CSV table of C-alpha atoms and ligand atoms in Angstrom, one decimal:
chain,number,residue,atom,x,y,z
M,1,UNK,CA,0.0,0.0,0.0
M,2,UNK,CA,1.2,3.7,-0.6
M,3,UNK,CA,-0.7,6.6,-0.1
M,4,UNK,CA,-0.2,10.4,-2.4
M,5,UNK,CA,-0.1,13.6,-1.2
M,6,UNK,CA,-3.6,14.3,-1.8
M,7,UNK,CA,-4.1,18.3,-2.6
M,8,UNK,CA,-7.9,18.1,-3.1
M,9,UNK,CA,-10.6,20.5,-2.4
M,10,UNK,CA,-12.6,18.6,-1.0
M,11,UNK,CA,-13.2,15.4,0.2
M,12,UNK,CA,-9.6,15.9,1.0
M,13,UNK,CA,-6.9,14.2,3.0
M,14,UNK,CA,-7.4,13.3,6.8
M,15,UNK,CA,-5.1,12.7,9.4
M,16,UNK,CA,-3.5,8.9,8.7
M,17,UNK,CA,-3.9,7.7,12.6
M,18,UNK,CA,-7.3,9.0,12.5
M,19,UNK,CA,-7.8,6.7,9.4
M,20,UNK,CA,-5.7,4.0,11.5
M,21,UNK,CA,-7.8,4.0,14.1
M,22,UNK,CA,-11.7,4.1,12.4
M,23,UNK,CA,-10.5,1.2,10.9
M,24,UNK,CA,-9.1,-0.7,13.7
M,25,UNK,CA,-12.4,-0.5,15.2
M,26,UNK,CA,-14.3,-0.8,12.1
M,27,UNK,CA,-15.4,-4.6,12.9
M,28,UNK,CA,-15.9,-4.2,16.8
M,29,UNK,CA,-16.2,-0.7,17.9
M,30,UNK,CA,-14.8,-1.2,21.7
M,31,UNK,CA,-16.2,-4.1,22.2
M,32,UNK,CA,-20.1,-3.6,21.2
M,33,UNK,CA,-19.4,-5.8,18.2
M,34,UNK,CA,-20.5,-4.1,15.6
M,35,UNK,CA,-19.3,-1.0,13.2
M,36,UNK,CA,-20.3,2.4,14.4
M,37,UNK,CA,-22.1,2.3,10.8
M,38,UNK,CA,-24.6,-0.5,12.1
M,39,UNK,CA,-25.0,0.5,15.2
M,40,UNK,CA,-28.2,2.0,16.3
M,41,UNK,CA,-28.1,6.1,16.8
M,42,UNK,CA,-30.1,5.8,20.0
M,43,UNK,CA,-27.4,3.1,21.4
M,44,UNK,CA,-25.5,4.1,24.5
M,45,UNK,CA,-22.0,4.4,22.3
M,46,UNK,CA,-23.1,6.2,19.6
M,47,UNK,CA,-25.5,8.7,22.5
M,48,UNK,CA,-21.0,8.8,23.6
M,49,UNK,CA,-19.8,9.3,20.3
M,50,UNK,CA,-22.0,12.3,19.5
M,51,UNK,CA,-21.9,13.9,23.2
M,52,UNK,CA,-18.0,13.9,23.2
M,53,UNK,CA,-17.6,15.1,19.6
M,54,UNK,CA,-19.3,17.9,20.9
M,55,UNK,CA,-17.6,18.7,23.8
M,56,UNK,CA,-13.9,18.4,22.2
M,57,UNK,CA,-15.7,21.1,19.6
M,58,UNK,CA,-17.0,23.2,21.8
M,59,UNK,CA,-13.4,22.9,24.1
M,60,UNK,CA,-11.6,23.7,20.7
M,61,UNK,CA,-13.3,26.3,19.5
M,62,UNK,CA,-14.6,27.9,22.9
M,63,UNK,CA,-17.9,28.0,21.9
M,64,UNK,CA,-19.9,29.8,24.4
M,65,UNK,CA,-22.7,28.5,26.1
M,66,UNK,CA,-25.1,30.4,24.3
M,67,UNK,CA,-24.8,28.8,20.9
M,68,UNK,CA,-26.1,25.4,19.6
M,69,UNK,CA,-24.1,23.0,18.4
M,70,UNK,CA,-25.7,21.3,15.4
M,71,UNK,CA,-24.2,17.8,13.3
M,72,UNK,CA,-26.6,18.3,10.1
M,73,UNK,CA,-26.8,16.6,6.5
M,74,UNK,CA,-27.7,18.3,3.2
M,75,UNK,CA,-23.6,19.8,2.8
M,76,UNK,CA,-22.8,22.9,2.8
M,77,UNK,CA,-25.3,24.2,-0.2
M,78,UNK,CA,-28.4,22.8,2.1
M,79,UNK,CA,-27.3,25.9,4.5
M,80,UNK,CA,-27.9,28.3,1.5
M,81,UNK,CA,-31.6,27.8,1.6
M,82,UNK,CA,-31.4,26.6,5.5
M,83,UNK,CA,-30.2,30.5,6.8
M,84,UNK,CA,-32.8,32.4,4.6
M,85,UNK,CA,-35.7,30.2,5.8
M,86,UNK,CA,-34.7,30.7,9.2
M,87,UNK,CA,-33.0,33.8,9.7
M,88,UNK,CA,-34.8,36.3,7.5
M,89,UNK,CA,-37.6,37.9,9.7
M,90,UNK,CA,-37.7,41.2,7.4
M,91,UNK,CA,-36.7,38.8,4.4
M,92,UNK,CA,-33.8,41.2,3.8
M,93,UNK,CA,-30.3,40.0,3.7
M,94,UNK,CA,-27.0,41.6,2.8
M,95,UNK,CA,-24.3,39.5,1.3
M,96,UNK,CA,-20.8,39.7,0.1
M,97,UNK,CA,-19.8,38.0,-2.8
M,98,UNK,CA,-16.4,36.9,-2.5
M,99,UNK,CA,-16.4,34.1,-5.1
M,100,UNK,CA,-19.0,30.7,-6.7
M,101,UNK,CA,-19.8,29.7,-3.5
M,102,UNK,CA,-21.0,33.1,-2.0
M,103,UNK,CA,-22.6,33.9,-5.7
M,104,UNK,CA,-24.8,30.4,-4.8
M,105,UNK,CA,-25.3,31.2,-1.2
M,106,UNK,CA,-26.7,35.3,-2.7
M,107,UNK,CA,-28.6,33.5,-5.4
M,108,UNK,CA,-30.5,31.1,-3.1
M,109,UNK,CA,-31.6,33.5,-0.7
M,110,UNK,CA,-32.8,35.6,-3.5
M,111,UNK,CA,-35.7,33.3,-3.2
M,112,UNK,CA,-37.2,34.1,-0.2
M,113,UNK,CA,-36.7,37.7,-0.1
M,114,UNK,CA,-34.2,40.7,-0.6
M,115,UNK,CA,-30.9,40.2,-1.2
M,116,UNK,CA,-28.4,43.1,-1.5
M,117,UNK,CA,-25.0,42.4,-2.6
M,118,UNK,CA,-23.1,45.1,-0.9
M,119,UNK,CA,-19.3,44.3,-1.4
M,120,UNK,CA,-17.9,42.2,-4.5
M,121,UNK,CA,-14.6,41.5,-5.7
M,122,UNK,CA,-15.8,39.8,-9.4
M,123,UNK,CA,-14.7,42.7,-11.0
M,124,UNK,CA,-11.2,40.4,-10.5
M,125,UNK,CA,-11.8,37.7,-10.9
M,126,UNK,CA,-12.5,37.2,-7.2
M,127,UNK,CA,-8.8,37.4,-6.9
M,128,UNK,CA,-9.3,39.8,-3.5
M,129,UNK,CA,-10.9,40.4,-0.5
M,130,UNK,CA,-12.9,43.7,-0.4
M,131,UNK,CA,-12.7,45.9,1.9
M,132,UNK,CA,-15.2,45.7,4.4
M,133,UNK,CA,-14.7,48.5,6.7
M,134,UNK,CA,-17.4,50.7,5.7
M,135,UNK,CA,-20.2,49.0,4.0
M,136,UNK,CA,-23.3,49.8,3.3
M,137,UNK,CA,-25.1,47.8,5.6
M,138,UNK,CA,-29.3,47.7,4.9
M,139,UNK,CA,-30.8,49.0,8.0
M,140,UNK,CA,-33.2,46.1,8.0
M,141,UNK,CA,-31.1,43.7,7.0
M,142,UNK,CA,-31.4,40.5,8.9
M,143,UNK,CA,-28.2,39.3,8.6
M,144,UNK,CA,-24.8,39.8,6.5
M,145,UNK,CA,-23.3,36.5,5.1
M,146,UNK,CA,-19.6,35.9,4.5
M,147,UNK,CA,-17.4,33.2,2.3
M,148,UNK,CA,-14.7,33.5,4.9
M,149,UNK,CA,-12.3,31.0,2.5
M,150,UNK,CA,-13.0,30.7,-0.8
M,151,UNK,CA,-11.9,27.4,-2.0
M,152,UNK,CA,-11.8,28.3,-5.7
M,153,UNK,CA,-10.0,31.6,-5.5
M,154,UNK,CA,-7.9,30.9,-2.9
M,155,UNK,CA,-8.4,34.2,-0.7
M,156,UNK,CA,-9.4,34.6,3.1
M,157,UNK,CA,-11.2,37.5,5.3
M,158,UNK,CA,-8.0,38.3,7.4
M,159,UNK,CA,-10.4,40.6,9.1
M,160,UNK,CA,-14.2,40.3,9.7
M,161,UNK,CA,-16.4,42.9,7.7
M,162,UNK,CA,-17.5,45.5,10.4
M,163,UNK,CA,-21.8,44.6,9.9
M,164,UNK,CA,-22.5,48.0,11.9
M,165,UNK,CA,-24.4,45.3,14.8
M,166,UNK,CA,-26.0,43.3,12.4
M,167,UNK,CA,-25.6,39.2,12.8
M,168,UNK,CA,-23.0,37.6,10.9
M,169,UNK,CA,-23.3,34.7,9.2
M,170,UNK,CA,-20.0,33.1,7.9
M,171,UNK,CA,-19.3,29.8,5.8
M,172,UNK,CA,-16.4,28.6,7.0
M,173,UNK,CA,-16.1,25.3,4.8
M,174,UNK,CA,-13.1,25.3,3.7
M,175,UNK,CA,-11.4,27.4,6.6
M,176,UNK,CA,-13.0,25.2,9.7
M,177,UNK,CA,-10.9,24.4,12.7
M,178,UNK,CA,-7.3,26.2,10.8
M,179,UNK,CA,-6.8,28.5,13.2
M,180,UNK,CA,-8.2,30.2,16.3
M,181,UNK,CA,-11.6,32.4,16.1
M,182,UNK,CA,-13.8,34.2,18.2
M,183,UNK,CA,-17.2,32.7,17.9
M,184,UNK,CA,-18.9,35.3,19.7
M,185,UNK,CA,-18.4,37.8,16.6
M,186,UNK,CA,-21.0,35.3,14.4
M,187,UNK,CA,-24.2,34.7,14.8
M,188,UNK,CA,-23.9,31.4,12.9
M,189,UNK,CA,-20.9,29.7,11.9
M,190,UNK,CA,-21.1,26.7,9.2
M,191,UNK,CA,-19.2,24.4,7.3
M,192,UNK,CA,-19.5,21.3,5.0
M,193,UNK,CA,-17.2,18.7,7.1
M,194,UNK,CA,-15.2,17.2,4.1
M,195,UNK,CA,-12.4,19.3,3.8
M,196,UNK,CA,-10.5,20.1,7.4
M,197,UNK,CA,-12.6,17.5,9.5
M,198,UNK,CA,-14.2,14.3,7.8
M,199,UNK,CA,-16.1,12.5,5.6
M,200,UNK,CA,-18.6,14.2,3.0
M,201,UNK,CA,-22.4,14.7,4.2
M,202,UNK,CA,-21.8,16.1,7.7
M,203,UNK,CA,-22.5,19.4,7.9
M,204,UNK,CA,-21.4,21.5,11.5
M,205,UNK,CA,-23.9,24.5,12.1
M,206,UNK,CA,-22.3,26.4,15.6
M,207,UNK,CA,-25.4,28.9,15.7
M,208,UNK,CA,-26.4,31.3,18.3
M,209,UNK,CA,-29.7,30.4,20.6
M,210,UNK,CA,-31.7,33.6,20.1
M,211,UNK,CA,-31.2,32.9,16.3
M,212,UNK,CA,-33.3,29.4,17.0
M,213,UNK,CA,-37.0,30.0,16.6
M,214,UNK,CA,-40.2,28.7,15.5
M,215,UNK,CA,-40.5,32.3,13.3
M,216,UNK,CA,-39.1,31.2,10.1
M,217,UNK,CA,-40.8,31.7,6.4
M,218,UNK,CA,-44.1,29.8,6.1
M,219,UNK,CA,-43.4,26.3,4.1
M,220,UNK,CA,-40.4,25.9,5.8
M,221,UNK,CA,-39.9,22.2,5.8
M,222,UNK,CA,-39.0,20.4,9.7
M,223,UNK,CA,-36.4,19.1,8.6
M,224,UNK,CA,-35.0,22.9,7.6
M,225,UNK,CA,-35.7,24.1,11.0
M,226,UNK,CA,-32.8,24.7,12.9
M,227,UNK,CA,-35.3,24.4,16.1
M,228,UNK,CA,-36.0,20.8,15.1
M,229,UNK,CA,-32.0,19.6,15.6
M,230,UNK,CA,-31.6,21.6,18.6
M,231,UNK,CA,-34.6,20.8,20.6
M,232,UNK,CA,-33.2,17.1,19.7
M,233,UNK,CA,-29.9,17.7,20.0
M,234,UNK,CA,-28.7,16.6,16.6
M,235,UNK,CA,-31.2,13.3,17.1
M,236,UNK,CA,-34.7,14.3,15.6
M,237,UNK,CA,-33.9,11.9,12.8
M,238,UNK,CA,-31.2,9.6,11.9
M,239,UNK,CA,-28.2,12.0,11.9
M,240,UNK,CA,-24.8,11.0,9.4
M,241,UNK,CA,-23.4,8.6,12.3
M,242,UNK,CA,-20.6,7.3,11.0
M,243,UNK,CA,-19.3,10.7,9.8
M,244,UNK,CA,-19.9,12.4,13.0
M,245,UNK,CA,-17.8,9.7,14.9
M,246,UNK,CA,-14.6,10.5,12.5
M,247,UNK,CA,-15.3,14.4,12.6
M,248,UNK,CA,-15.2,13.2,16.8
M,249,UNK,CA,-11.6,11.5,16.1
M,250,UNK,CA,-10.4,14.5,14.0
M,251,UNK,CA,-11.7,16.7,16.8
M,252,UNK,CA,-9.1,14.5,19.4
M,253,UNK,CA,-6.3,14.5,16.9
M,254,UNK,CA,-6.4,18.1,16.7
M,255,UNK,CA,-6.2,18.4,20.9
M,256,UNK,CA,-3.7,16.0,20.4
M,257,UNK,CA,-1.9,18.8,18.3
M,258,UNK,CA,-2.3,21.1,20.2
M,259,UNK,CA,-5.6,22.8,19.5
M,260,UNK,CA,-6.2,25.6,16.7
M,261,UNK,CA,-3.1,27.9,17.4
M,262,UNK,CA,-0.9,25.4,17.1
M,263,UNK,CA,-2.7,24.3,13.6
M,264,UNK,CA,-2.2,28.2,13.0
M,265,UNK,CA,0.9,28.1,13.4
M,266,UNK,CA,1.9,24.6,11.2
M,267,UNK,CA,-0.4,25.8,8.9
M,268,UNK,CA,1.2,29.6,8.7
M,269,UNK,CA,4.5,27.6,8.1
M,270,UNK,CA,3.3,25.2,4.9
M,271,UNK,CA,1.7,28.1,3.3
M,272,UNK,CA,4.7,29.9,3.9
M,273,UNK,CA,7.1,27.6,2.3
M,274,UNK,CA,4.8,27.9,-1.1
M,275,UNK,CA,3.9,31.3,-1.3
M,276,UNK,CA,7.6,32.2,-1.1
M,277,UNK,CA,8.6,30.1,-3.7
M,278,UNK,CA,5.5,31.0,-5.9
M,279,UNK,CA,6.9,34.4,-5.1
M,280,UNK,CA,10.7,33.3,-6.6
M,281,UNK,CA,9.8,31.5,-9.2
M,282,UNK,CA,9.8,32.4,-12.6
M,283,UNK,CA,7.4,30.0,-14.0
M,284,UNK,CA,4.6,30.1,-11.4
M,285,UNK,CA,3.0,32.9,-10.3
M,286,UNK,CA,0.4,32.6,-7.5
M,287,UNK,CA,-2.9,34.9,-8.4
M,288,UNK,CA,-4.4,36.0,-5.4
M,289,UNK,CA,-3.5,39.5,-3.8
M,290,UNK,CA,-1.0,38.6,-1.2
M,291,UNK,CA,-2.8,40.1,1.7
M,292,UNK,CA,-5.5,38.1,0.9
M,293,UNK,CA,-4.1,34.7,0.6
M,294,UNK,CA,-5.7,31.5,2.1
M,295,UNK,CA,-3.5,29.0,4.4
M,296,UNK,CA,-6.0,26.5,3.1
M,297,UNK,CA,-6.6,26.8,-0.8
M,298,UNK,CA,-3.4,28.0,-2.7
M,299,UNK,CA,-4.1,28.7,-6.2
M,300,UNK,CA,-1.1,29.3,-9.3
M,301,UNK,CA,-0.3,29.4,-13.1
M,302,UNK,CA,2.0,29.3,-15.6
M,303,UNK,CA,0.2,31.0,-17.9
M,304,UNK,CA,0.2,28.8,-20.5
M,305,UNK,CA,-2.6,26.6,-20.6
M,306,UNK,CA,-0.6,23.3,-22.0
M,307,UNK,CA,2.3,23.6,-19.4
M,308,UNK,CA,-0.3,23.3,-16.6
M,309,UNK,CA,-2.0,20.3,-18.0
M,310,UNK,CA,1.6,19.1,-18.2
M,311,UNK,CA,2.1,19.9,-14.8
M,312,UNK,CA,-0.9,18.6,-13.2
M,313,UNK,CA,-0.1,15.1,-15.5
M,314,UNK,CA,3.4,14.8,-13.8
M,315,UNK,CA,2.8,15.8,-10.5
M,316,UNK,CA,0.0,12.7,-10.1
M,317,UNK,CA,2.9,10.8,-11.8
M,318,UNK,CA,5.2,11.8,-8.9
M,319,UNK,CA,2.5,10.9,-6.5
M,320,UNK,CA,1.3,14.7,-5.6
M,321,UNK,CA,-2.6,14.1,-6.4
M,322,UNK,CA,-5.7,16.7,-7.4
M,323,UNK,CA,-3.8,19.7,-8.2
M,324,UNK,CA,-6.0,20.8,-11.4
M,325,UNK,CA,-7.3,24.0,-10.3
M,326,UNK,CA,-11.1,24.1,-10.4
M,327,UNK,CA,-12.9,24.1,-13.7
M,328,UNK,CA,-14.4,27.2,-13.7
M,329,UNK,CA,-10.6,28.9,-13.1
M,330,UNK,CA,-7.9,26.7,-14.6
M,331,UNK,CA,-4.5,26.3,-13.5
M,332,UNK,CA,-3.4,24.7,-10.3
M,333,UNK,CA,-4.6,24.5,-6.7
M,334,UNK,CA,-2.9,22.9,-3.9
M,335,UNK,CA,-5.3,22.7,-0.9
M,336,UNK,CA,-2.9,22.2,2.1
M,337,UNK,CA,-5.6,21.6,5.0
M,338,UNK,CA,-5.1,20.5,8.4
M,339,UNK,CA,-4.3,17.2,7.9
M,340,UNK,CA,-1.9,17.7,5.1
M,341,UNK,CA,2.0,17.3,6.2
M,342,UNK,CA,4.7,19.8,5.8
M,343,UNK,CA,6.5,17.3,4.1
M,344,UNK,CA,4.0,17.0,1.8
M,345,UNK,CA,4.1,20.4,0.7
M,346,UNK,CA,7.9,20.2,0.6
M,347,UNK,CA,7.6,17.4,-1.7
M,348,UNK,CA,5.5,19.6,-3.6
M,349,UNK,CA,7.9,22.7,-4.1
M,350,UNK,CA,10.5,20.7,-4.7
M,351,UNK,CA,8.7,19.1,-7.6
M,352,UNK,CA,7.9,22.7,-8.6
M,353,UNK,CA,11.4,23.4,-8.5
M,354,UNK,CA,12.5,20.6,-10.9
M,355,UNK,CA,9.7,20.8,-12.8
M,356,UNK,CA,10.4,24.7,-13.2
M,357,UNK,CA,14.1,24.1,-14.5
M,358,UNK,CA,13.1,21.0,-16.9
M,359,UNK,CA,10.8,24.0,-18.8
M,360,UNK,CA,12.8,27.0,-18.6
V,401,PMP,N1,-18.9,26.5,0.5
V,401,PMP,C1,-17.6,26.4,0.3
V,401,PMP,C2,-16.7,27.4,0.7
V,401,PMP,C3,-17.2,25.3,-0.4
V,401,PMP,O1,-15.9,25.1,-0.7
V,401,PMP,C4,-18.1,24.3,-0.9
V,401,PMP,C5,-17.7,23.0,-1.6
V,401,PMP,N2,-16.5,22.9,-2.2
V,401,PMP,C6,-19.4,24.5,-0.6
V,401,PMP,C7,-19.8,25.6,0.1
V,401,PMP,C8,-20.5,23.5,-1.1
V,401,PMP,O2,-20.4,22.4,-0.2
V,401,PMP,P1,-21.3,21.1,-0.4
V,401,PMP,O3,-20.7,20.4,-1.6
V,401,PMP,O4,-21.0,20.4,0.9
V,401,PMP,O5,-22.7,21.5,-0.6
């Protein structure tokens, strides 16, 4: 068996013991017998399983007492339709569209009321953060939504947008659990799971209480209801089990780590290593505005179309997997999440490197 560096999007590489371990226990889970997938969600290990997964959360993030919680289905794109229905009282919203995936989150909510896009960096190619200092926040706006990494473009809010004391609500898919944040500056806090924590078709919603209420848009499906999972406690129906019990391990690996400042800081230092060679280098050029750069999603070119098909082509050869940049963009993307080593980004420079003097 050998395993790639795997620089996927998303699903993307988790940590190996993590992997190790799910499938040590994947016959008998301590002793019950079974897999966690065949085990009953009402059994007294999985009731453990889900209870401590969101306790090492909650003691990661420092997730005040005030805020739910939630371990939903649907991905990521469920949440687009899931915070209109619940969140827009005066069905006004504010959004800023940062990229694709804040475009789809704006263009959902379009259905269900008013939607102004108040900040948008399209005009480049989404290649930059706007500023968000000074917006022009709608009086009655419910909420103002955030990308806060955007996968495709590579580019990260270093700095929340100041929502003049309206509630933020941030996707943090791609971004989760990377570094240190202050939870008390959002009012809800989301991400798809299959990037920096597990398996495709968890989605986490950390979402503050007075946010939860039965006053959501008429025809909102139950199962939409943020008040159905939290009066259940992630239980009204059968939740993604075995997904939630690795998002649980990833949650202990990461303690095991050291928590999110020390993932800061490892991650700082891989990002680091290829942003200053895709600042040296003569052939690649990274595309994002520096002060805007992801640690997660790090996007380059060579500007010639062929060369980066041959580049993508070699790379897998030499074992660095899933660096096609996305379709809608071109070029190359190495997504260097949590889980992914410094020596695999090494390996990947150093391929640069050669690969760089071989088409000089
Ligand atoms: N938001 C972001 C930032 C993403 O990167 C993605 C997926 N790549 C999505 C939303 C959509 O996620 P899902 O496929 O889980 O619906």
């Amino acid at each position: 068996m050998s395993r790639v560096y795997n620089f996927s999007a998303g699903p993307a590489v988790l940590p190996e013991e993590v992997l190790k371990e799910a499938a040590d226990e994947m016959l008998d889970y301590r002793g019950t017998g079974m897999s966690v997938m065949e085990m009953s969600h009402r059994s007294k290990a999985f009731e453990t399983i889900i209870q401590e997964a969101e306790a090492d959360l909650r003691e990661l993030m420092d997730i005040p007492d005030n805020y739910k919680v939630l371990f939903l289905q649907g991905g990521a794109s469920q949440q687009f339709a899931m915070i209109p229905m619940n969140l827009m009282k005066n069905r006004v919203a504010d959004y800023i569209v940062t990229g694709q995936w804040a475009k789809k989150a704006a263009d959902e909510a379009e259905k269900y009321g008013t939607v102004n896009r108040i900040a948008s960096s399209a005009d480049k190619t989404f290649s930059y953060i706007p500023d968000c200092s000074d917006l022009p926040v709608s009086e009655d706006a419910d909420y103002v939504y955030i990308c806060e990494n955007n996968t495709i473009y590579g580019t990260k809010f270093k700095e929340l947008p100041n929502t003049k004391g309206k509630t933020l609500v941030a996707d943090v898919s791609s971004c989760f659990l990377s570094e240190p944040v202050d939870v008390t500056k959002y009012g809800v806090i989301y991400g798809g799971v299959q990037k920096n924590i597990g398996p495709a078709g968890v989605v986490i919603v950390i979402i503050r209480e007075d946010l939860i209420t039965e006053d959501v848009l008429p025809g909102t499906p139950t199962m939409l209801k943020y008040k159905t999972h939290a009066d259940a406690d992630s239980l009204y129906n059968t939740p993604p089990a075995y997904g939630i019990y690795i998002c649980g391990k990833v949650f202990k690996w990461l303690k095991k780590m050291g928590g999110l400042s020390a993932m800061k800081e490892k991650n700082e230092k891989k990002a680091k290593l290829l942003y200053d060679f895709l600042d040296e280098s003569k052939l690649f050029k990274g595309t994002v505005e520096k002060k805007d750069r992801s640690l997660m999603n790090v996007p380059f070119v060579t500007g010639d179309k062929d060369l980066d098909a041959k580049f993508v082509k070699e790379a897998k050869e030499a074992g660095l997997e899933n660096l096609k940049g996305h379709r809608t963009v071109g070029g190359m993307r190495a997504s260097i999440y949590n889980a992914m080593p410094y020596e695999g980004v090494e390996a990947l420079v150093a391929f640069m490197k050669k690969f760089e003097e071989e088409n000089a």
